[in-house]
CSV table of C-alpha atoms in Angstrom, one decimal:
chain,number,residue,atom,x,y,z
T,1,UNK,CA,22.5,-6.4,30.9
T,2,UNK,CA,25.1,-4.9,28.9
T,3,UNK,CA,25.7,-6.1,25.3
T,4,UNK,CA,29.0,-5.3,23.6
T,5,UNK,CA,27.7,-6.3,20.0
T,6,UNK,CA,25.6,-3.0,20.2
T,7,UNK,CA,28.5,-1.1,21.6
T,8,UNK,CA,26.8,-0.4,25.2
T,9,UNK,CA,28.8,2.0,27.5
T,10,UNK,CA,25.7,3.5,30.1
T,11,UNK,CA,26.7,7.3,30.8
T,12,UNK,CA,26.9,7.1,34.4
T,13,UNK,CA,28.4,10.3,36.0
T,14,UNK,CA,25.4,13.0,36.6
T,15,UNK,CA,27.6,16.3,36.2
T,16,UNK,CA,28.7,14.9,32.6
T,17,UNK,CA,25.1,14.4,32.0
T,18,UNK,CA,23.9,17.4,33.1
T,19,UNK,CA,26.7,19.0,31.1
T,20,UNK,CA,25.8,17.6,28.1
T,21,UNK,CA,22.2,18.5,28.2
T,22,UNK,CA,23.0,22.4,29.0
T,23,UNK,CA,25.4,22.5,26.3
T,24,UNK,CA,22.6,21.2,24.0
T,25,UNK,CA,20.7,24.4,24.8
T,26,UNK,CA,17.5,22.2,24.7
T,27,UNK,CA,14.3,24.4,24.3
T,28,UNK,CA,10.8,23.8,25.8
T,29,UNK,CA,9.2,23.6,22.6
T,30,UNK,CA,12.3,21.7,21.0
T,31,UNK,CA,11.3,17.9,19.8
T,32,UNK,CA,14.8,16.0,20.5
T,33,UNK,CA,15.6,13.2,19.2
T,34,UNK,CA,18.1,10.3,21.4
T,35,UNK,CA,19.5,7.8,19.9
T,36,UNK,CA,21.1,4.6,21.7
T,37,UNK,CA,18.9,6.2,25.2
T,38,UNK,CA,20.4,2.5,27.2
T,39,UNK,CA,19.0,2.6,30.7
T,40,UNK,CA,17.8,6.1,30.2
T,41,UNK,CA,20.3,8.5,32.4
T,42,UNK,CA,19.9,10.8,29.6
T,43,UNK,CA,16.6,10.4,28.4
T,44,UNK,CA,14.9,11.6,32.4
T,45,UNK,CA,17.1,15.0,31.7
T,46,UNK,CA,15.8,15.7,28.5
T,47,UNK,CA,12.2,15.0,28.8
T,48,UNK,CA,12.6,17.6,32.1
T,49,UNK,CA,13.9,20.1,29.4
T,50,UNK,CA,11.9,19.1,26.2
T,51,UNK,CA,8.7,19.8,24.5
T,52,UNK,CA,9.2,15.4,23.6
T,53,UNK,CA,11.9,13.4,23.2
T,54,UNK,CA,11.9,10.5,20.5
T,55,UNK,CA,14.4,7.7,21.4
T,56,UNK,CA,15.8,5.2,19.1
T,57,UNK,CA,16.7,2.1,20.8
T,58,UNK,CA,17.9,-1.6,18.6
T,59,UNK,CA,18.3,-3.8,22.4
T,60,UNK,CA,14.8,-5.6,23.5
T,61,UNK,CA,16.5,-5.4,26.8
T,62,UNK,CA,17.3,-1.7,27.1
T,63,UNK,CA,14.1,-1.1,25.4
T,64,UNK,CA,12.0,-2.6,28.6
T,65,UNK,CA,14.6,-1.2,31.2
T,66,UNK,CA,13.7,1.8,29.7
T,67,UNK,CA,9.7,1.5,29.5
T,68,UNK,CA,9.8,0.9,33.1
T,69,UNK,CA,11.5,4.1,34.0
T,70,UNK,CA,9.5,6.4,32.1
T,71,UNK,CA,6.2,5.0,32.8
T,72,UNK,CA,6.3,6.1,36.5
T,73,UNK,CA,7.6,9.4,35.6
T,74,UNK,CA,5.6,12.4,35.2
T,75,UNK,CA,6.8,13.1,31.5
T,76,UNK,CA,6.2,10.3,30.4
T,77,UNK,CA,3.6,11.6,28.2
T,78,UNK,CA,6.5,13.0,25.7
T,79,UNK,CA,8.1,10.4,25.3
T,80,UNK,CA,7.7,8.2,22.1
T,81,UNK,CA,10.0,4.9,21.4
T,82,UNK,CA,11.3,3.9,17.7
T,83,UNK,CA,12.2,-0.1,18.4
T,84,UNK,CA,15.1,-0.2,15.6
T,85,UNK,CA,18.6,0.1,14.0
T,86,UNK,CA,18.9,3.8,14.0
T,87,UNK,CA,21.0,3.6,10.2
T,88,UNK,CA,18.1,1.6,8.7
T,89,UNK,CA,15.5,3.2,10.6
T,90,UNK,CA,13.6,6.6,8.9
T,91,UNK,CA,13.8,9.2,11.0
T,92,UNK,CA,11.0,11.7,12.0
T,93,UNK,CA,11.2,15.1,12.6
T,94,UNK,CA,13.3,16.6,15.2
T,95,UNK,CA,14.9,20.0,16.4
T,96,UNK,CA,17.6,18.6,17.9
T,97,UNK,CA,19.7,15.4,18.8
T,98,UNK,CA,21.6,14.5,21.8
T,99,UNK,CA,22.7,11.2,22.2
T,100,UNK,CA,25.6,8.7,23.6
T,101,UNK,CA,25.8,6.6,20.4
T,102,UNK,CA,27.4,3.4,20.1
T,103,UNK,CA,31.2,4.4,18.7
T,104,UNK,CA,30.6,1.5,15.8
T,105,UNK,CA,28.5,3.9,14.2
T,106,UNK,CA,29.9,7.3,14.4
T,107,UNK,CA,30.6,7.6,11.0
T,108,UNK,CA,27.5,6.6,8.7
T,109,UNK,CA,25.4,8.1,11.7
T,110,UNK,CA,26.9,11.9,11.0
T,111,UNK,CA,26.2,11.6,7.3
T,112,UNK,CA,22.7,10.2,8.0
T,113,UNK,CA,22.0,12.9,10.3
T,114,UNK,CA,23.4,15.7,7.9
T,115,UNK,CA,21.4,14.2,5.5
T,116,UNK,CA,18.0,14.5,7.7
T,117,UNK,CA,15.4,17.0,6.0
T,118,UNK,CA,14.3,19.4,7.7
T,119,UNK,CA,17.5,20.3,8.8
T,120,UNK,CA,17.6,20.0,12.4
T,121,UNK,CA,19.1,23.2,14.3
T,122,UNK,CA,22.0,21.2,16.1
T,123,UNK,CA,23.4,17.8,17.4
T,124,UNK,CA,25.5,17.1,20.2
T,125,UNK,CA,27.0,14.0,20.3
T,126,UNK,CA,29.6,11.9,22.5
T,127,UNK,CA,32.4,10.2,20.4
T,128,UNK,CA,35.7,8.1,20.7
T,129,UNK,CA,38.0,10.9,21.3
T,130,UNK,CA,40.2,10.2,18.1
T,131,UNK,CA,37.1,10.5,15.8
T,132,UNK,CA,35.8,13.4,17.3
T,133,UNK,CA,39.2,14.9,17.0
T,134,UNK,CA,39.1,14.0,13.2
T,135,UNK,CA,35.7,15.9,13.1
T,136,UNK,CA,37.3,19.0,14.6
T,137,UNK,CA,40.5,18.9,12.9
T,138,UNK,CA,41.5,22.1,10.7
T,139,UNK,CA,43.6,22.1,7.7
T,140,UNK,CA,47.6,21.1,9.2
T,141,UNK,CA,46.0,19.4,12.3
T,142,UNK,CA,47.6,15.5,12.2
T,143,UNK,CA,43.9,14.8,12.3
T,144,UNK,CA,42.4,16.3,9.4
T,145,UNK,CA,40.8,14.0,6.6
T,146,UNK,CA,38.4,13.2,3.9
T,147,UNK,CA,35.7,12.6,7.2
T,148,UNK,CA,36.9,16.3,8.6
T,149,UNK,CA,36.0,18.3,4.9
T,150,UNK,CA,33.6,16.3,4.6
T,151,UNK,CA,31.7,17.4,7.7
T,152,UNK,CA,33.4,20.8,7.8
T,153,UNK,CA,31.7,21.6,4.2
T,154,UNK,CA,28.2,20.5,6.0
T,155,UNK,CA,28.2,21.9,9.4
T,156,UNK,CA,30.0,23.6,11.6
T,157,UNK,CA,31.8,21.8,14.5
T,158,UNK,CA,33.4,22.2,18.3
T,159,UNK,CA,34.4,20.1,20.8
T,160,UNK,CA,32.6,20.7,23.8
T,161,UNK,CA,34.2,18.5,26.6
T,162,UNK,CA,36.5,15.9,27.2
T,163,UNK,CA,34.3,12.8,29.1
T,164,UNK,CA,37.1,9.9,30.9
T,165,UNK,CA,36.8,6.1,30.5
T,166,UNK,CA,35.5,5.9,34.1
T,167,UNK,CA,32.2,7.6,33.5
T,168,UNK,CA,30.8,4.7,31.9
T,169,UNK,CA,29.7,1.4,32.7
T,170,UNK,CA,31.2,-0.5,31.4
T,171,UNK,CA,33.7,1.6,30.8
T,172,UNK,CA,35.3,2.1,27.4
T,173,UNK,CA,38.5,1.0,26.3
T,174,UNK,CA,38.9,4.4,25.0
T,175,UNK,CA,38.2,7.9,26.0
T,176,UNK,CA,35.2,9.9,24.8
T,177,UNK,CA,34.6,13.5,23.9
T,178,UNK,CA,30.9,15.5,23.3
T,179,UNK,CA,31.1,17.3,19.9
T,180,UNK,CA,28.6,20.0,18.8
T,181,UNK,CA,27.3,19.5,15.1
T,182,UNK,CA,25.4,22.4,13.8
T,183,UNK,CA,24.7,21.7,10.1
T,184,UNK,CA,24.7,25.0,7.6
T,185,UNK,CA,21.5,26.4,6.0
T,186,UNK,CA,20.9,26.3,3.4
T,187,UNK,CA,23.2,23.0,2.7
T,188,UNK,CA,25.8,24.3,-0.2
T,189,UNK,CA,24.1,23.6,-3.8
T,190,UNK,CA,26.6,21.2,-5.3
T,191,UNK,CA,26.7,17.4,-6.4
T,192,UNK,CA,27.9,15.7,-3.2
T,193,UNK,CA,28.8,12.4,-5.3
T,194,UNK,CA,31.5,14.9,-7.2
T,195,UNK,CA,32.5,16.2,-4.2
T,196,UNK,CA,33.6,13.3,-2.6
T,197,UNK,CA,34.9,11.5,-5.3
T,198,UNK,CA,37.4,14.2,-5.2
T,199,UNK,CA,38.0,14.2,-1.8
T,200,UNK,CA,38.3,10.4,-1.8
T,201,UNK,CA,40.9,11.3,-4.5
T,202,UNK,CA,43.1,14.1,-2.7
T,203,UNK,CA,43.6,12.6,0.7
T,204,UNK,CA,44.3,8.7,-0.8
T,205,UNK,CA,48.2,10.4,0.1
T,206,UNK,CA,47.1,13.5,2.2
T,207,UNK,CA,50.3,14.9,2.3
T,208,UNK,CA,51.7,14.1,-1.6
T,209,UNK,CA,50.8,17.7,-4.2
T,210,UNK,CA,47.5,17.5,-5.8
T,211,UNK,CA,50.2,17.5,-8.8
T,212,UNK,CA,51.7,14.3,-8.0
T,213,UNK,CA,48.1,12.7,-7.6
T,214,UNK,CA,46.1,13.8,-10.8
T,215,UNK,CA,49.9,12.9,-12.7
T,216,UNK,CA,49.3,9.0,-11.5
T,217,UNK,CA,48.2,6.8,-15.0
T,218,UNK,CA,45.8,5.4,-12.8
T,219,UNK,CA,44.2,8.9,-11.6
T,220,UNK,CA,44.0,10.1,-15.7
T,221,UNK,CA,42.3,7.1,-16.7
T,222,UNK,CA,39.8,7.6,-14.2
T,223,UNK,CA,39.2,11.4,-15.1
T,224,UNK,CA,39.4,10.8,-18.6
T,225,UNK,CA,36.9,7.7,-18.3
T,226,UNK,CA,34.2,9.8,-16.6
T,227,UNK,CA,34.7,12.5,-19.0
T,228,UNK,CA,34.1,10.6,-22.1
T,229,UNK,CA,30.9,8.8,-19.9
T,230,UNK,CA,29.2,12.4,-19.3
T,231,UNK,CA,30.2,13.9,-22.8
T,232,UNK,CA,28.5,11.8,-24.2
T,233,UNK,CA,24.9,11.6,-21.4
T,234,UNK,CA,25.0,15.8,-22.3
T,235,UNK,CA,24.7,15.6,-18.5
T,236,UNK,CA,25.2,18.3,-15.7
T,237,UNK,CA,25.7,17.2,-12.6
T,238,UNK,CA,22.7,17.4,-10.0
T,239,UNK,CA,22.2,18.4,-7.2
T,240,UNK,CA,21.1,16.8,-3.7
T,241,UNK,CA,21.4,15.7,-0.1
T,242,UNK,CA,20.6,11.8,-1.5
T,243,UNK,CA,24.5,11.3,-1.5
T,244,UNK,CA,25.4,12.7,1.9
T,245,UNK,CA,24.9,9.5,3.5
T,246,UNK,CA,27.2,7.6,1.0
T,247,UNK,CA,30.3,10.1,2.2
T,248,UNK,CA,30.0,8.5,5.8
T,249,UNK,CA,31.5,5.3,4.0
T,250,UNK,CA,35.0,5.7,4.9
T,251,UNK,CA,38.3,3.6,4.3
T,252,UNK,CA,40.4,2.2,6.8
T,253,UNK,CA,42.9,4.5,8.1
T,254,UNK,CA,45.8,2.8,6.8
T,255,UNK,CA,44.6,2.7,3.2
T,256,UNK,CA,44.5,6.5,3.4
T,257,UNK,CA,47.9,6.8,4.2
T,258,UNK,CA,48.9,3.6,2.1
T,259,UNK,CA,51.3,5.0,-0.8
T,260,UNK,CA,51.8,1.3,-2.6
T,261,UNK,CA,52.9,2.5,-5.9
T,262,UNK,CA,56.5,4.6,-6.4
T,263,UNK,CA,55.6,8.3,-8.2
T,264,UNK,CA,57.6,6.8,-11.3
T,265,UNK,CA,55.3,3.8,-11.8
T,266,UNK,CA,52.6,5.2,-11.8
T,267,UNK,CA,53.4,8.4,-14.3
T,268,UNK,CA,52.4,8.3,-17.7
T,269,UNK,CA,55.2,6.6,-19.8
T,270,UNK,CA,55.9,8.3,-23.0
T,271,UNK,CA,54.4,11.7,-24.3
T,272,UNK,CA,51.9,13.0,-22.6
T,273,UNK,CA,48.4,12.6,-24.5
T,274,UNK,CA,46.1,15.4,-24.9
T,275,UNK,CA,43.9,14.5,-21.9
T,276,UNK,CA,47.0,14.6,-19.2
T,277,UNK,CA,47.8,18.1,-20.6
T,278,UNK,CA,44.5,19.5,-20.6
T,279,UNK,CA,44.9,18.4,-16.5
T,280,UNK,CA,48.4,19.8,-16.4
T,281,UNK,CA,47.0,23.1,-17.4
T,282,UNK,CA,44.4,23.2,-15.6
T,283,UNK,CA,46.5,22.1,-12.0
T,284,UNK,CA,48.8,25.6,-13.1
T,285,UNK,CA,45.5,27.9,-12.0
T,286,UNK,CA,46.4,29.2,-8.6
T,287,UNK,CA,48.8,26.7,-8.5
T,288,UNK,CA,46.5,24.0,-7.5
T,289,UNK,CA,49.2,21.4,-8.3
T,290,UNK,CA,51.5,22.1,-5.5
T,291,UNK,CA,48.7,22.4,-2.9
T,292,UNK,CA,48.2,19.2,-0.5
T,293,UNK,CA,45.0,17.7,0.7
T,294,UNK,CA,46.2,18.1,4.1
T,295,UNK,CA,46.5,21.7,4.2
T,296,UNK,CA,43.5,22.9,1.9
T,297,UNK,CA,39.9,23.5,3.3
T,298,UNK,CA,36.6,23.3,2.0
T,299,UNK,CA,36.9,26.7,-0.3
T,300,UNK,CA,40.0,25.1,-1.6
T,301,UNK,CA,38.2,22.1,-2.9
T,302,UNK,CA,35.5,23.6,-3.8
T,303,UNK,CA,37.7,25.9,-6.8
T,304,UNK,CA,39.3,22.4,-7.4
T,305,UNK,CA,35.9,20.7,-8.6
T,306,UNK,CA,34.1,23.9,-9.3
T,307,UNK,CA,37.2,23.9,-12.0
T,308,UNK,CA,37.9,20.7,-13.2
T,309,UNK,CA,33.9,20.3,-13.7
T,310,UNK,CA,33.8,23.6,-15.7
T,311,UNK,CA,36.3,21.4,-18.2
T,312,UNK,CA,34.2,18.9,-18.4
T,313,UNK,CA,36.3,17.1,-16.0
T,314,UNK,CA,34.4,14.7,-13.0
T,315,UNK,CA,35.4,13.2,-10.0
T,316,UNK,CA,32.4,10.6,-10.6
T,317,UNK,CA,30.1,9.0,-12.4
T,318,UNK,CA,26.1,9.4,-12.9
Protein backbone atom coordinates (compact mmCIF):
# COMPACT_ATOMS: atom_id res chain seq x y z
CA UNK A 1 0.00 0.00 0.00
CA UNK A 2 2.84 2.13 0.95
CA UNK A 3 4.90 3.85 -1.81
CA UNK A 4 8.37 5.16 -0.93
CA UNK A 5 8.68 7.31 -4.27
CA UNK A 6 5.99 9.67 -2.57
CA UNK A 7 7.76 9.50 0.72
CA UNK A 8 4.80 7.58 2.63
CA UNK A 9 5.27 7.22 6.46
CA UNK A 10 1.17 6.75 7.84
CA UNK A 11 1.11 8.64 11.39
CA UNK A 12 0.00 5.90 13.36
CA UNK A 13 0.21 6.70 17.22
CA UNK A 14 -3.39 8.43 18.31
CA UNK A 15 -1.90 10.59 21.25
CA UNK A 16 0.74 12.16 18.61
CA UNK A 17 -2.25 12.81 16.49
CA UNK A 18 -4.30 14.15 18.83
CA UNK A 19 -1.43 16.34 19.85
CA UNK A 20 -0.90 17.66 16.79
CA UNK A 21 -4.36 18.67 16.09
CA UNK A 22 -4.66 20.57 19.65
CA UNK A 23 -1.52 22.33 19.07
CA UNK A 24 -2.99 23.49 15.73
CA UNK A 25 -5.75 25.33 17.76
CA UNK A 26 -8.15 24.36 14.89
CA UNK A 27 -11.35 26.58 14.97
CA UNK A 28 -14.93 25.52 14.02
CA UNK A 29 -15.18 28.01 11.44
CA UNK A 30 -11.48 27.46 10.35
CA UNK A 31 -11.10 25.92 6.54
CA UNK A 32 -7.82 23.66 6.92
CA UNK A 33 -6.02 22.57 4.51
CA UNK A 34 -3.98 18.78 4.69
CA UNK A 35 -1.64 17.94 2.57
CA UNK A 36 -0.22 14.25 1.90
CA UNK A 37 -3.72 13.09 4.25
CA UNK A 38 -2.35 8.90 3.37
CA UNK A 39 -4.92 6.65 4.98
CA UNK A 40 -6.57 9.51 6.71
CA UNK A 41 -5.52 9.17 10.64
CA UNK A 42 -5.35 12.82 10.48
CA UNK A 43 -7.92 13.89 8.30
CA UNK A 44 -11.08 12.00 10.79
CA UNK A 45 -9.50 14.47 13.67
CA UNK A 46 -9.70 17.50 11.79
CA UNK A 47 -12.94 17.29 10.09
CA UNK A 48 -14.35 16.58 14.02
CA UNK A 49 -12.60 20.02 14.67
CA UNK A 50 -13.17 21.96 11.41
CA UNK A 51 -15.61 24.13 9.57
CA UNK A 52 -13.90 21.70 6.15
CA UNK A 53 -10.94 20.39 5.51
CA UNK A 54 -9.33 20.38 1.87
CA UNK A 55 -6.79 17.42 1.40
CA UNK A 56 -4.24 17.26 -1.21
CA UNK A 57 -3.39 13.80 -2.06
CA UNK A 58 -0.70 12.78 -5.53
CA UNK A 59 -1.29 8.56 -4.75
CA UNK A 60 -4.50 7.01 -6.71
CA UNK A 61 -4.15 4.46 -4.04
CA UNK A 62 -4.29 6.57 -0.88
CA UNK A 63 -6.73 8.73 -2.71
CA UNK A 64 -9.50 5.64 -2.74
CA UNK A 65 -8.37 4.37 0.79
CA UNK A 66 -9.25 7.57 1.79
CA UNK A 67 -12.69 8.05 -0.15
CA UNK A 68 -13.82 4.97 1.56
CA UNK A 69 -13.22 6.24 5.01
CA UNK A 70 -14.84 9.47 4.80
CA UNK A 71 -17.87 8.49 2.91
CA UNK A 72 -19.28 6.53 5.87
CA UNK A 73 -18.44 9.19 8.23
CA UNK A 74 -20.74 11.83 9.36
CA UNK A 75 -18.48 14.79 8.13
CA UNK A 76 -18.03 13.75 5.31
CA UNK A 77 -19.92 16.68 3.91
CA UNK A 78 -16.65 19.02 4.62
CA UNK A 79 -14.47 17.31 3.14
CA UNK A 80 -13.26 18.27 -0.43
CA UNK A 81 -10.23 16.26 -2.31
CA UNK A 82 -7.54 18.04 -4.65
CA UNK A 83 -6.16 14.75 -6.83
CA UNK A 84 -2.45 16.32 -7.39
CA UNK A 85 1.21 17.26 -6.74
CA UNK A 86 0.75 19.64 -3.98
CA UNK A 87 4.02 21.99 -5.48
CA UNK A 88 2.36 22.18 -8.89
CA UNK A 89 -1.04 22.20 -7.74
CA UNK A 90 -2.86 25.95 -7.01
CA UNK A 91 -3.92 26.15 -3.80
CA UNK A 92 -7.41 27.53 -2.54
CA UNK A 93 -8.08 29.28 0.31
CA UNK A 94 -7.43 28.08 3.69
CA UNK A 95 -7.11 29.30 7.40
CA UNK A 96 -4.90 26.87 8.37
CA UNK A 97 -2.63 23.82 7.43
CA UNK A 98 -1.75 20.80 9.28
CA UNK A 99 -0.30 18.12 7.62
CA UNK A 100 2.37 15.03 7.72
CA UNK A 101 4.17 15.95 4.45
CA UNK A 102 6.37 13.77 2.62
CA UNK A 103 10.18 14.97 4.00
CA UNK A 104 11.21 15.17 0.05
CA UNK A 105 9.38 18.26 -0.04
CA UNK A 106 9.91 20.17 3.03
CA UNK A 107 11.70 22.76 1.56
CA UNK A 108 9.89 24.23 -1.75
CA UNK A 109 6.57 23.30 0.33
CA UNK A 110 7.44 26.15 3.20
CA UNK A 111 8.16 28.72 0.55
CA UNK A 112 5.09 27.79 -1.42
CA UNK A 113 3.05 27.98 1.58
CA UNK A 114 4.58 31.46 2.79
CA UNK A 115 3.89 32.47 -0.52
CA UNK A 116 0.00 31.53 -0.36
CA UNK A 117 -2.30 34.84 -0.62
CA UNK A 118 -4.36 35.32 1.68
CA UNK A 119 -2.06 34.72 4.25
CA UNK A 120 -3.20 31.87 6.22
CA UNK A 121 -3.17 32.40 10.14
CA UNK A 122 -0.78 29.35 10.88
CA UNK A 123 0.71 25.88 9.75
CA UNK A 124 1.79 23.17 11.71
CA UNK A 125 3.74 20.83 10.12
CA UNK A 126 5.80 17.39 10.95
CA UNK A 127 9.47 17.43 9.57
CA UNK A 128 12.81 15.32 9.54
CA UNK A 129 14.05 16.42 12.76
CA UNK A 130 17.38 17.99 11.27
CA UNK A 131 15.29 20.34 8.98
CA UNK A 132 13.02 21.32 11.42
CA UNK A 133 15.87 22.16 13.58
CA UNK A 134 17.32 24.31 10.67
CA UNK A 135 13.85 26.11 10.75
CA UNK A 136 14.22 26.83 14.41
CA UNK A 137 17.76 27.60 14.55
CA UNK A 138 18.73 31.20 15.93
CA UNK A 139 21.75 33.10 15.08
CA UNK A 140 25.05 30.84 16.79
CA UNK A 141 22.87 27.62 16.76
CA UNK A 142 25.13 24.90 14.51
CA UNK A 143 21.85 24.81 12.61
CA UNK A 144 21.21 28.10 11.41
CA UNK A 145 21.31 28.87 7.49
CA UNK A 146 20.16 30.64 4.48
CA UNK A 147 16.67 28.21 4.91
CA UNK A 148 16.52 29.53 8.81
CA UNK A 149 16.65 33.65 7.75
CA UNK A 150 14.91 32.91 5.21
CA UNK A 151 11.90 31.60 7.06
CA UNK A 152 12.69 33.60 10.20
CA UNK A 153 12.25 37.00 7.96
CA UNK A 154 8.67 35.40 6.90
CA UNK A 155 7.16 33.83 9.93
CA UNK A 156 7.64 33.11 13.10
CA UNK A 157 8.63 29.59 14.14
CA UNK A 158 8.61 26.85 17.34
CA UNK A 159 9.13 23.48 17.67
CA UNK A 160 6.25 21.96 19.12
CA UNK A 161 7.13 18.22 19.79
CA UNK A 162 9.53 15.70 19.22
CA UNK A 163 7.54 12.56 17.25
CA UNK A 164 9.98 8.92 17.37
CA UNK A 165 10.65 6.66 14.29
CA UNK A 166 8.25 4.15 15.71
CA UNK A 167 5.04 6.21 15.28
CA UNK A 168 4.98 5.54 11.72
CA UNK A 169 4.32 2.91 9.41
CA UNK A 170 6.59 2.37 7.94
CA UNK A 171 8.63 3.94 10.01
CA UNK A 172 11.20 6.49 8.97
CA UNK A 173 14.71 6.14 8.83
CA UNK A 174 14.92 9.27 10.61
CA UNK A 175 13.18 10.97 13.46
CA UNK A 176 10.50 13.64 13.00
CA UNK A 177 9.53 16.78 14.77
CA UNK A 178 5.97 19.07 14.50
CA UNK A 179 6.96 22.73 13.88
CA UNK A 180 4.52 25.65 14.15
CA UNK A 181 4.82 28.22 11.21
CA UNK A 182 2.94 31.39 11.75
CA UNK A 183 3.77 33.65 8.79
CA UNK A 184 4.02 37.76 9.72
CA UNK A 185 1.36 40.26 8.48
CA UNK A 186 1.80 42.14 6.71
CA UNK A 187 4.74 40.17 4.89
CA UNK A 188 7.96 42.77 5.06
CA UNK A 189 7.82 45.20 1.81
CA UNK A 190 11.12 44.38 0.21
CA UNK A 191 12.41 42.55 -3.09
CA UNK A 192 12.66 38.93 -2.03
CA UNK A 193 14.95 38.16 -5.18
CA UNK A 194 17.54 40.85 -3.54
CA UNK A 195 17.14 39.43 -0.42
CA UNK A 196 18.10 36.09 -1.14
CA UNK A 197 20.65 36.69 -3.42
CA UNK A 198 22.33 38.13 -0.51
CA UNK A 199 21.65 35.57 1.67
CA UNK A 200 22.73 32.98 -0.90
CA UNK A 201 25.83 35.11 -0.85
CA UNK A 202 26.71 35.42 3.04
CA UNK A 203 26.18 31.89 4.19
CA UNK A 204 28.11 30.28 0.82
CA UNK A 205 31.05 30.19 4.07
CA UNK A 206 28.62 30.88 7.08
CA UNK A 207 31.30 31.30 9.34
CA UNK A 208 34.10 33.45 7.04
CA UNK A 209 33.46 37.90 7.71
CA UNK A 210 31.13 39.40 5.40
CA UNK A 211 34.61 41.22 4.69
CA UNK A 212 36.35 38.22 3.49
CA UNK A 213 33.22 37.34 1.18
CA UNK A 214 32.30 40.72 -0.66
CA UNK A 215 36.71 40.95 -0.99
CA UNK A 216 36.47 37.62 -3.31
CA UNK A 217 37.16 38.84 -7.29
CA UNK A 218 34.50 36.59 -8.00
CA UNK A 219 31.89 38.27 -5.39
CA UNK A 220 32.94 42.09 -6.97
CA UNK A 221 32.36 41.07 -10.43
CA UNK A 222 29.12 39.89 -9.56
CA UNK A 223 28.08 43.24 -7.58
CA UNK A 224 29.62 45.29 -10.00
CA UNK A 225 27.88 43.40 -12.99
CA UNK A 226 24.39 43.88 -11.52
CA UNK A 227 25.14 47.40 -10.86
CA UNK A 228 26.13 48.42 -14.19
CA UNK A 229 22.82 46.13 -15.45
CA UNK A 230 20.26 48.35 -13.22
CA UNK A 231 22.12 51.74 -13.77
CA UNK A 232 21.49 51.51 -16.79
CA UNK A 233 17.29 49.92 -16.66
CA UNK A 234 16.84 53.34 -14.17
CA UNK A 235 15.23 50.47 -12.22
CA UNK A 236 14.16 50.15 -8.49
CA UNK A 237 13.68 47.08 -7.22
CA UNK A 238 10.04 45.73 -6.76
CA UNK A 239 8.40 44.43 -4.59
CA UNK A 240 6.45 41.00 -4.09
CA UNK A 241 5.65 37.57 -2.73
CA UNK A 242 6.17 36.06 -6.59
CA UNK A 243 9.84 35.23 -5.45
CA UNK A 244 9.14 33.58 -2.15
CA UNK A 245 8.82 30.28 -3.70
CA UNK A 246 12.20 30.49 -5.59
CA UNK A 247 14.02 30.94 -1.87
CA UNK A 248 12.85 27.22 -1.02
CA UNK A 249 15.49 26.17 -3.81
CA UNK A 250 18.24 25.36 -1.59
CA UNK A 251 21.88 23.95 -2.19
CA UNK A 252 23.19 20.88 -0.98
CA UNK A 253 24.57 21.13 2.44
CA UNK A 254 28.04 20.51 1.64
CA UNK A 255 28.24 23.28 -1.03
CA UNK A 256 27.28 25.70 1.76
CA UNK A 257 30.03 24.89 3.76
CA UNK A 258 32.34 24.14 0.62
CA UNK A 259 35.27 26.81 0.89
CA UNK A 260 37.14 25.56 -2.67
CA UNK A 261 39.13 28.66 -3.29
CA UNK A 262 42.11 29.92 -0.62
CA UNK A 263 41.16 33.85 0.63
CA UNK A 264 44.43 34.79 -1.53
CA UNK A 265 43.17 33.47 -4.85
CA UNK A 266 40.36 34.81 -4.85
CA UNK A 267 41.35 38.63 -3.79
CA UNK A 268 41.72 41.23 -6.19
CA UNK A 269 45.31 41.27 -7.56
CA UNK A 270 46.76 44.64 -7.90
CA UNK A 271 45.23 48.00 -6.80
CA UNK A 272 42.02 48.04 -5.86
CA UNK A 273 39.58 49.59 -8.57
CA UNK A 274 37.12 52.13 -7.74
CA UNK A 275 34.20 49.65 -7.51
CA UNK A 276 36.00 47.26 -4.73
CA UNK A 277 36.52 50.55 -2.71
CA UNK A 278 33.27 51.89 -2.99
CA UNK A 279 32.39 48.10 -1.22
CA UNK A 280 35.23 48.51 1.19
CA UNK A 281 33.68 51.68 2.45
CA UNK A 282 30.65 50.75 2.60
CA UNK A 283 31.49 47.10 4.67
CA UNK A 284 33.25 49.97 7.47
CA UNK A 285 29.36 51.10 8.41
CA UNK A 286 28.65 49.37 11.70
CA UNK A 287 31.31 47.31 10.91
CA UNK A 288 29.46 45.07 8.69
CA UNK A 289 32.71 43.58 7.41
CA UNK A 290 33.74 41.68 10.40
CA UNK A 291 30.15 40.34 11.05
CA UNK A 292 29.45 36.49 9.97
CA UNK A 293 26.47 35.03 8.38
CA UNK A 294 26.22 32.70 11.09
CA UNK A 295 25.71 35.01 13.84
CA UNK A 296 23.62 37.93 12.22
CA UNK A 297 19.71 37.75 12.05
CA UNK A 298 17.14 39.02 9.85
CA UNK A 299 17.58 42.97 11.05
CA UNK A 300 21.16 42.41 10.39
CA UNK A 301 20.69 41.55 6.76
CA UNK A 302 18.15 43.65 6.26
CA UNK A 303 20.81 47.00 7.01
CA UNK A 304 23.19 44.91 4.75
CA UNK A 305 20.87 45.11 1.60
CA UNK A 306 18.86 48.05 2.76
CA UNK A 307 22.62 49.59 2.41
CA UNK A 308 24.35 48.26 -0.33
CA UNK A 309 20.91 48.85 -2.47
CA UNK A 310 20.90 52.60 -1.35
CA UNK A 311 24.50 52.54 -3.36
CA UNK A 312 23.22 51.36 -6.09
CA UNK A 313 24.58 48.02 -5.19
CA UNK A 314 22.26 44.50 -5.87
CA UNK A 315 22.51 41.19 -4.85
CA UNK A 316 20.47 40.33 -8.19
CA UNK A 317 19.32 40.88 -11.32
CA UNK A 318 15.80 42.06 -12.81
Amino acid sequence: LYNKAFGQHILINPMILNGIVEKSGVKTTDVVLEIGPGTGNLTMLLLEKAKSVIAVEIDPRMIGELRKRVSSSAHKHKFQLIQGDVLKTPLPFFDLCVANIPYQISSPLVFKLLSHRPTFRCAVLMFQREFAMRLVAKPGNEYYCRLSANVHLLAKVDHLMKVAKGNFKPPPKVESSVVRIEPLYPPPAINYKEWDGLLRLCFMRKNKTLGAIFKQKNVVKMLEDNFKIWKAAKKEPAVGADAIEDMGKEEKMEDLEADHHSEKEVEMEGEENEFKKKIVSLLEVEKIGAKRAIGMDVDDFLMVLNLFNKEGIHFAQF
